[in-house]
Amino acid sequence: MINKKIEKALNEQVAMECFSSAQYLAMAAWLENKGFEGTGSFLYNQSDEERTHMLKLFHYILDAGGKGVSPGIKEPKSDFKNLHEVFENIYIQEQKVSQSINHLVNLSHEEKDHTTHNFLQWYVAEQLEEEALFRSILDKLKMIGDNGGALYVFDKDMKDLVGQKNILKSQSTGSKI
Ligand code: FEO
């Protein structure tokens, strides 16, 4: 059974993943309105992924005998200057999530909670992947700048990325939830 300190920290992580999901949904809507349909669909998909991250934590808390709290979250940002600002915000958010996961890993170690420590390893690996992905997207956008033709190609590539991610997901053995 998890202790109260771990339960509180895990529920804070639930709220953080829930906020990421809401933020990426708001970004997807903004992108769709601006005609970036491929990038919008990538972020609708990313929003769904964040919800699976949230639910995985939520079910873990309950399975471990704790109390899962369905979080109230602040309203996400819904207006952006451009595509670059969207991805800069995402990268900052993902870095915050990684820090928070690292804090949880340290806490579970201090509390000698080996089960939670083991459970969190999935998130450690996931954050490494997510940070690398968003860093590479940001690098691409920096190269593209305001070039309309290149942005058009970028948007098409982002749509393809959704398909690739979904194929990888369906090929992976374990479910994420
Ligand atoms: Fe679930 Fe992208 O952090």
Short mmCIF file of N, CA and C and ligand atoms in Angstrom, two decimals, residues 13 16-18 20-21 24 46 49-54 57 90 93-94 97-98 101 122-123 126-127 130-131 134, ligand 1:
data_model
loop_
_atom_site.label_atom_id
_atom_site.label_comp_id
_atom_site.label_asym_id
_atom_site.label_seq_id
_atom_site.Cartn_x
_atom_site.Cartn_y
_atom_site.Cartn_z
N GLN A 13 1.09 14.34 -10.20
CA GLN A 13 1.52 13.95 -11.55
C GLN A 13 0.31 13.68 -12.44
N MET A 16 -0.76 16.95 -13.68
CA MET A 16 0.16 17.47 -14.68
C MET A 16 -0.09 16.84 -16.05
N GLU A 17 -0.31 15.53 -16.07
CA GLU A 17 -0.57 14.84 -17.34
C GLU A 17 -1.93 15.29 -17.90
N CYS A 18 -2.88 15.53 -17.01
CA CYS A 18 -4.20 15.99 -17.42
C CYS A 18 -4.08 17.38 -18.06
N SER A 20 -1.38 18.59 -19.51
CA SER A 20 -0.72 18.42 -20.82
C SER A 20 -1.75 18.03 -21.87
N SER A 21 -2.62 17.11 -21.51
CA SER A 21 -3.65 16.64 -22.45
C SER A 21 -4.55 17.81 -22.88
N TYR A 24 -2.55 20.34 -25.09
CA TYR A 24 -2.29 19.89 -26.46
C TYR A 24 -3.59 19.88 -27.28
N GLN A 46 -1.42 13.45 -29.63
CA GLN A 46 -0.56 13.65 -28.46
C GLN A 46 -1.41 13.91 -27.21
N GLU A 49 -2.53 10.69 -25.98
CA GLU A 49 -1.43 9.98 -25.30
C GLU A 49 -1.26 10.47 -23.87
N GLU A 50 -1.38 11.80 -23.70
CA GLU A 50 -1.24 12.35 -22.34
C GLU A 50 -2.34 11.84 -21.42
N ARG A 51 -3.52 11.65 -22.01
CA ARG A 51 -4.61 11.10 -21.19
C ARG A 51 -4.29 9.65 -20.79
N THR A 52 -3.68 8.89 -21.69
CA THR A 52 -3.30 7.52 -21.31
C THR A 52 -2.24 7.55 -20.20
N HIS A 53 -1.32 8.55 -20.27
CA HIS A 53 -0.31 8.68 -19.20
C HIS A 53 -1.01 8.96 -17.87
N MET A 54 -2.02 9.82 -17.94
CA MET A 54 -2.77 10.17 -16.72
C MET A 54 -3.48 8.94 -16.16
N LEU A 57 -1.30 6.30 -14.41
CA LEU A 57 -0.98 6.71 -13.04
C LEU A 57 -2.18 6.52 -12.12
N ILE A 90 5.37 23.43 -25.85
CA ILE A 90 5.31 21.98 -25.60
C ILE A 90 6.64 21.49 -25.02
N GLN A 93 6.86 22.41 -21.45
CA GLN A 93 5.96 21.56 -20.66
C GLN A 93 6.57 20.17 -20.45
N GLU A 94 7.13 19.59 -21.51
CA GLU A 94 7.71 18.24 -21.39
C GLU A 94 8.92 18.24 -20.46
N VAL A 97 7.54 18.11 -17.03
CA VAL A 97 7.04 16.77 -16.71
C VAL A 97 8.22 15.86 -16.34
N SER A 98 9.30 15.95 -17.10
CA SER A 98 10.48 15.12 -16.81
C SER A 98 11.02 15.41 -15.41
N ILE A 101 8.75 13.84 -12.90
CA ILE A 101 8.94 12.39 -12.83
C ILE A 101 10.22 12.06 -12.05
N TRP A 122 8.84 3.27 -16.51
CA TRP A 122 8.18 3.44 -17.82
C TRP A 122 8.13 4.94 -18.18
N TYR A 123 7.81 5.78 -17.18
CA TYR A 123 7.70 7.23 -17.42
C TYR A 123 9.07 7.85 -17.69
N GLU A 126 9.74 7.07 -21.27
CA GLU A 126 8.80 7.82 -22.11
C GLU A 126 9.23 9.29 -22.22
N GLN A 127 9.65 9.88 -21.10
CA GLN A 127 10.05 11.29 -21.13
C GLN A 127 11.30 11.51 -21.96
N GLU A 130 9.98 11.59 -25.45
CA GLU A 130 9.19 12.78 -25.76
C GLU A 130 10.07 14.02 -25.88
N GLU A 131 11.02 14.16 -24.97
CA GLU A 131 11.90 15.34 -25.05
C GLU A 131 12.69 15.32 -26.34
N PHE A 134 10.36 16.27 -29.35
CA PHE A 134 9.99 17.69 -29.45
C PHE A 134 11.21 18.57 -29.70
FE1 FEO B 1 3.01 12.53 -20.30
FE2 FEO B 1 4.32 14.18 -22.40
O1 FEO B 1 4.25 13.75 -20.65
#
